[in-house]
Tab-separated table of C-alpha atoms and ligand atoms in Angstrom:
chain	number	residue	atom	x	y	z
A	51	UNK	CA	-17.186	6.109	-1.597
A	52	UNK	CA	-17.040	2.322	0.236
A	53	UNK	CA	-13.420	1.530	1.594
A	54	UNK	CA	-12.055	-0.870	-0.701
A	55	UNK	CA	-10.279	-4.119	1.217
A	56	UNK	CA	-6.591	-4.630	-0.196
A	57	UNK	CA	-5.454	-8.238	0.620
A	58	UNK	CA	-1.893	-8.475	1.159
A	59	UNK	CA	-0.675	-11.687	-1.183
A	60	UNK	CA	2.375	-12.133	1.535
A	61	UNK	CA	2.857	-16.219	0.574
A	62	UNK	CA	6.478	-17.060	-0.632
A	63	UNK	CA	4.911	-19.054	-3.791
A	64	UNK	CA	2.925	-18.029	-6.261
A	65	UNK	CA	0.569	-21.708	-6.142
A	66	UNK	CA	-0.502	-20.451	-2.656
A	67	UNK	CA	-1.384	-17.243	-3.505
A	68	UNK	CA	-3.069	-18.165	-6.558
A	69	UNK	CA	-5.114	-20.913	-4.649
A	70	UNK	CA	-6.487	-18.239	-2.713
A	71	UNK	CA	-7.435	-15.642	-5.997
A	72	UNK	CA	-9.318	-18.874	-7.535
A	73	UNK	CA	-11.241	-19.384	-4.668
A	74	UNK	CA	-12.367	-15.347	-4.031
A	75	UNK	CA	-13.038	-15.346	-7.574
A	76	UNK	CA	-15.141	-18.021	-7.686
A	77	UNK	CA	-17.517	-16.405	-4.468
A	78	UNK	CA	-17.325	-13.194	-6.706
A	79	UNK	CA	-15.971	-11.333	-3.866
A	80	UNK	CA	-14.580	-8.166	-4.938
A	81	UNK	CA	-10.827	-7.076	-3.465
A	82	UNK	CA	-7.694	-5.876	-4.482
A	83	UNK	CA	-4.025	-8.112	-4.421
A	84	UNK	CA	-1.377	-6.628	-2.920
A	85	UNK	CA	1.755	-7.971	-4.260
A	86	UNK	CA	4.856	-7.130	-2.407
A	87	UNK	CA	8.694	-7.785	-2.519
A	88	UNK	CA	8.674	-11.349	-1.633
A	89	UNK	CA	6.104	-12.779	-3.848
A	90	UNK	CA	7.380	-10.381	-6.884
A	91	UNK	CA	11.189	-11.734	-6.159
A	92	UNK	CA	9.346	-15.498	-6.504
A	93	UNK	CA	7.074	-15.512	-8.872
A	94	UNK	CA	7.839	-12.100	-10.982
A	95	UNK	CA	6.100	-10.120	-13.194
A	96	UNK	CA	4.533	-13.019	-14.735
A	97	UNK	CA	2.424	-13.744	-11.713
A	98	UNK	CA	0.984	-9.889	-11.851
A	99	UNK	CA	0.329	-10.203	-14.988
A	100	UNK	CA	-1.762	-13.505	-14.410
A	101	UNK	CA	-4.096	-11.810	-12.056
A	102	UNK	CA	-4.884	-8.834	-14.352
A	103	UNK	CA	-5.523	-10.560	-17.314
A	104	UNK	CA	-7.842	-12.743	-15.365
A	105	UNK	CA	-9.176	-9.250	-14.515
A	106	UNK	CA	-7.836	-8.520	-10.781
A	107	UNK	CA	-7.252	-5.348	-9.512
A	108	UNK	CA	-3.252	-5.316	-8.675
A	109	UNK	CA	-1.887	-3.297	-6.052
A	110	UNK	CA	2.029	-3.773	-6.698
A	111	UNK	CA	4.275	-2.625	-3.612
A	112	UNK	CA	7.450	-2.478	-4.893
A	113	UNK	CA	8.433	0.913	-3.131
A	114	UNK	CA	10.224	2.330	-5.564
A	115	UNK	CA	13.093	4.760	-5.016
A	116	UNK	CA	15.596	5.539	-7.249
A	117	UNK	CA	16.548	8.471	-9.940
A	118	UNK	CA	13.791	9.582	-11.652
A	119	UNK	CA	14.919	7.829	-15.342
A	120	UNK	CA	15.010	3.980	-13.372
A	121	UNK	CA	11.596	4.995	-11.611
A	122	UNK	CA	9.773	6.225	-14.431
A	123	UNK	CA	10.757	3.435	-16.714
A	124	UNK	CA	9.703	0.771	-13.777
A	125	UNK	CA	6.513	2.907	-13.396
A	126	UNK	CA	5.984	2.672	-17.372
A	127	UNK	CA	6.299	-1.522	-16.838
A	128	UNK	CA	4.059	-1.629	-13.545
A	129	UNK	CA	1.290	0.358	-16.355
A	130	UNK	CA	1.921	-2.149	-19.004
A	131	UNK	CA	1.251	-4.970	-16.426
A	132	UNK	CA	-1.895	-3.270	-16.084
A	133	UNK	CA	-1.723	-2.585	-12.190
A	134	UNK	CA	-4.140	-0.627	-10.276
A	135	UNK	CA	-1.540	0.857	-7.874
A	136	UNK	CA	1.869	1.077	-6.907
A	137	UNK	CA	3.755	2.605	-4.383
A	138	UNK	CA	7.152	4.943	-4.308
A	139	UNK	CA	9.098	6.406	-1.490
A	140	UNK	CA	8.117	10.555	-1.735
A	141	UNK	CA	11.808	11.134	-0.439
A	142	UNK	CA	12.816	10.071	-3.948
A	143	UNK	CA	11.941	14.128	-4.174
A	144	UNK	CA	9.685	16.483	-6.638
A	145	UNK	CA	12.041	15.544	-10.196
A	146	UNK	CA	11.115	11.443	-9.388
A	147	UNK	CA	7.581	11.766	-8.334
A	148	UNK	CA	6.875	14.542	-11.226
A	149	UNK	CA	8.332	12.171	-13.576
A	150	UNK	CA	6.698	9.360	-12.942
A	151	UNK	CA	2.966	11.188	-12.732
A	152	UNK	CA	3.989	12.416	-16.202
A	153	UNK	CA	4.866	8.787	-17.494
A	154	UNK	CA	1.529	7.147	-16.047
A	155	UNK	CA	-0.569	9.812	-17.660
A	156	UNK	CA	0.263	7.764	-20.882
A	157	UNK	CA	-1.650	4.856	-19.258
A	158	UNK	CA	-5.466	4.179	-20.926
A	159	UNK	CA	-6.667	3.754	-17.437
A	160	UNK	CA	-3.181	5.169	-15.209
A	161	UNK	CA	-2.825	3.519	-11.900
A	162	UNK	CA	-3.166	5.276	-8.462
A	163	UNK	CA	0.340	6.401	-7.330
A	164	UNK	CA	1.027	5.821	-3.696
A	165	UNK	CA	3.247	7.586	-1.650
A	166	UNK	CA	5.316	6.266	1.342
A	167	UNK	CA	5.960	8.634	3.997
A	168	UNK	CA	7.859	7.499	6.807
A	169	UNK	CA	7.979	3.668	7.289
A	170	UNK	CA	6.546	2.354	10.472
A	171	UNK	CA	8.937	0.314	11.355
A	172	UNK	CA	10.916	3.381	12.678
A	173	UNK	CA	10.885	4.831	16.029
A	174	UNK	CA	11.278	8.364	17.048
A	175	UNK	CA	15.210	7.686	17.935
A	176	UNK	CA	15.843	5.777	14.925
A	177	UNK	CA	14.085	8.625	12.845
A	178	UNK	CA	16.022	11.296	13.849
A	179	UNK	CA	19.225	9.501	13.689
A	180	UNK	CA	18.111	9.050	9.809
A	181	UNK	CA	16.690	12.648	9.433
A	182	UNK	CA	20.198	13.878	11.151
A	183	UNK	CA	22.304	11.655	8.705
A	184	UNK	CA	20.605	13.430	5.714
A	185	UNK	CA	20.210	16.903	6.999
A	186	UNK	CA	23.282	16.991	8.865
A	187	UNK	CA	21.252	18.404	12.029
A	188	UNK	CA	18.972	17.128	14.353
A	189	UNK	CA	15.494	17.511	13.476
A	190	UNK	CA	13.285	19.137	15.425
A	191	UNK	CA	9.501	17.700	15.590
A	192	UNK	CA	7.913	14.175	15.605
A	193	UNK	CA	7.814	11.783	12.965
A	194	UNK	CA	4.009	12.347	12.426
A	195	UNK	CA	5.764	16.159	11.525
A	196	UNK	CA	7.843	14.455	8.767
A	197	UNK	CA	4.352	12.443	7.556
A	198	UNK	CA	2.447	15.599	7.295
A	199	UNK	CA	4.921	17.190	5.218
A	200	UNK	CA	5.877	14.386	3.182
A	201	UNK	CA	2.026	13.937	2.415
A	202	UNK	CA	1.735	17.284	1.651
A	203	UNK	CA	4.306	17.709	-0.646
A	204	UNK	CA	3.503	14.494	-2.584
A	205	UNK	CA	0.172	15.717	-3.140
A	206	UNK	CA	1.961	18.964	-4.255
A	207	UNK	CA	3.845	16.824	-6.624
A	208	UNK	CA	0.999	15.309	-8.333
A	209	UNK	CA	0.669	11.726	-6.220
A	210	UNK	CA	-3.005	10.621	-6.070
A	211	UNK	CA	-2.717	8.525	-3.493
A	212	UNK	CA	-0.888	7.228	0.013
A	213	UNK	CA	0.048	4.528	2.523
A	214	UNK	CA	-0.407	5.820	5.854
A	215	UNK	CA	-0.549	4.082	9.267
A	216	UNK	CA	-3.868	3.582	10.733
A	217	UNK	CA	-3.294	6.399	13.189
A	218	UNK	CA	-1.927	8.956	10.870
A	219	UNK	CA	-5.268	8.967	8.694
A	220	UNK	CA	-6.355	12.049	10.147
A	221	UNK	CA	-3.342	13.964	9.895
A	222	UNK	CA	-2.980	12.559	6.051
A	223	UNK	CA	-6.256	13.703	5.268
A	224	UNK	CA	-5.502	17.202	6.682
A	225	UNK	CA	-2.488	17.768	5.197
A	226	UNK	CA	-3.331	16.036	1.584
A	227	UNK	CA	-6.851	15.952	1.513
A	228	UNK	CA	-7.525	14.607	-2.481
A	229	UNK	CA	-5.409	11.598	-2.032
A	230	UNK	CA	-6.420	7.817	-2.384
A	231	UNK	CA	-5.518	6.767	1.626
A	232	UNK	CA	-4.452	2.754	2.017
A	233	UNK	CA	-4.356	2.126	5.207
A	234	UNK	CA	-2.617	-1.184	6.769
A	235	UNK	CA	-2.334	-2.250	10.323
A	236	UNK	CA	-5.925	-3.675	10.539
A	237	UNK	CA	-7.347	-6.410	12.676
A	238	UNK	CA	-10.867	-7.564	12.678
A	239	UNK	CA	-12.130	-7.202	16.311
A	240	UNK	CA	-10.568	-10.379	17.855
A	241	UNK	CA	-7.741	-11.108	16.033
A	242	UNK	CA	-4.158	-11.459	16.503
A	243	UNK	CA	-2.296	-8.096	16.409
A	244	UNK	CA	0.948	-10.024	15.509
A	245	UNK	CA	3.760	-7.091	15.460
A	246	UNK	CA	1.255	-4.272	14.296
A	247	UNK	CA	1.532	-1.830	17.321
A	248	UNK	CA	-1.496	0.617	16.380
A	249	UNK	CA	-4.019	-1.273	14.829
A	250	UNK	CA	-7.619	-0.441	13.989
A	251	UNK	CA	-10.781	-2.272	13.065
A	252	UNK	CA	-11.820	-2.639	9.329
A	253	UNK	CA	-14.816	-0.533	10.656
A	254	UNK	CA	-13.086	2.104	12.303
A	255	UNK	CA	-10.614	2.607	9.461
A	256	UNK	CA	-13.810	3.085	7.496
A	257	UNK	CA	-15.461	5.369	10.012
A	258	UNK	CA	-12.080	7.324	9.603
A	259	UNK	CA	-12.427	7.844	5.572
A	260	UNK	CA	-9.737	5.010	4.314
A	261	UNK	CA	-10.047	4.924	0.971
A	262	UNK	CA	-8.808	1.164	1.335
A	263	UNK	CA	-7.143	-0.795	3.905
A	264	UNK	CA	-4.629	-3.333	3.661
A	265	UNK	CA	-5.166	-6.751	5.557
A	266	UNK	CA	-2.836	-10.217	5.406
A	267	UNK	CA	-2.194	-12.482	8.109
A	268	UNK	CA	-5.854	-12.407	9.279
A	269	UNK	CA	-6.963	-13.867	6.234
A	270	UNK	CA	-3.632	-15.736	4.951
A	271	UNK	CA	-3.663	-17.394	8.127
A	272	UNK	CA	-7.108	-17.974	8.969
A	273	UNK	CA	-8.285	-21.710	8.880
A	274	UNK	CA	-11.249	-20.343	6.319
A	275	UNK	CA	-9.540	-17.048	4.579
A	276	UNK	CA	-12.266	-16.685	2.139
A	277	UNK	CA	-14.634	-16.359	5.013
A	278	UNK	CA	-12.458	-14.035	6.459
A	279	UNK	CA	-12.429	-12.167	3.148
A	280	UNK	CA	-16.585	-12.590	2.713
A	281	UNK	CA	-16.503	-10.904	6.716
A	282	UNK	CA	-14.260	-8.060	6.414
A	283	UNK	CA	-16.420	-7.098	3.608
A	284	UNK	CA	-19.321	-6.902	5.232
A	285	UNK	CA	-17.900	-5.189	8.503
A	286	UNK	CA	-17.238	-2.369	5.295
A	287	UNK	CA	-20.205	-2.206	3.733
A	288	UNK	CA	-21.847	-2.040	6.922
A	289	UNK	CA	-19.554	0.475	8.690
B	330	LIG	O1	-0.350	-9.350	7.704
B	330	LIG	P1	-0.780	-7.914	7.967
B	330	LIG	O2	-2.276	-7.754	7.736
B	330	LIG	O3	0.103	-7.264	8.898
B	330	LIG	O4	-0.192	-7.184	6.717
B	330	LIG	C1	-0.091	-5.651	6.359
B	330	LIG	C2	0.565	-5.758	5.006
B	330	LIG	O5	0.772	-4.580	4.947
B	330	LIG	C3	2.344	-6.470	4.902
B	330	LIG	O6	1.936	-6.877	3.376
B	330	LIG	C4	2.878	-5.276	5.255
B	330	LIG	O7	3.850	-5.278	4.303
B	330	LIG	C5	2.296	-3.846	4.610
B	330	LIG	N1	2.481	-2.839	5.214
B	330	LIG	C6	2.459	-2.671	6.982
B	330	LIG	N2	2.849	-1.622	7.429
B	330	LIG	C7	3.067	-0.531	6.652
B	330	LIG	C8	3.313	-0.723	5.134
B	330	LIG	C9	2.669	-2.167	4.786
B	330	LIG	O8	1.516	-3.707	7.278
B	330	LIG	N3	3.296	0.992	7.295
């Protein structure tokens, strides 16, 4: 399967996002639209519905983490909106993940449920402090060990996908080989890394077997966003 392109619609207003969506649609380019907390808070489910009813594929990135009943109800709403994939925190636990997986099976076309392991904003010391607060013990091992364990647990509980950073693809594929891997932290050669620390180019991520890459600012802040998308799609196709 060719690596797919997910475009992060990280805009504060629906109008800006829709402008890009319409321009891309008119060029018949095949991408998935990521709607995260900022745009969702500004524009709500109606914006998502507008995309899905227009035939768009949507990745709803709200990273659910709550009691099983609440997350299951949120998952049912995501299915009703017709999203192609959405995220939850694997740390929400087996009951939460299993209940969600049972719920999404009721949909005519079940979305891919993507687990989040350890947020990439954590450094080793911040993660140790948090893990110690949870378990009462200074944890053994590194963030990467927690990522592998959470990925394997998520897969065991029935998740169908996972979000992992560029440098975690191999490790995650080893721990949970069947998951759809969504990889942010991607920068086309020559573009600004901004706050992404460990980056891969689209071709490198494709060569490592990413199912999909997430690209935001190199597209949304480009002088010609549609051309930026076309060029990434070309790079993925020839990787
Ligand atoms: O602009 P940029 O390409 O860095 O955007 C990447 C997108 O992927 C953003 O929406 C960001 O929130 C998201 N993301 C990330 N790193 C993660 C998880 C999600 O950059 N570990």
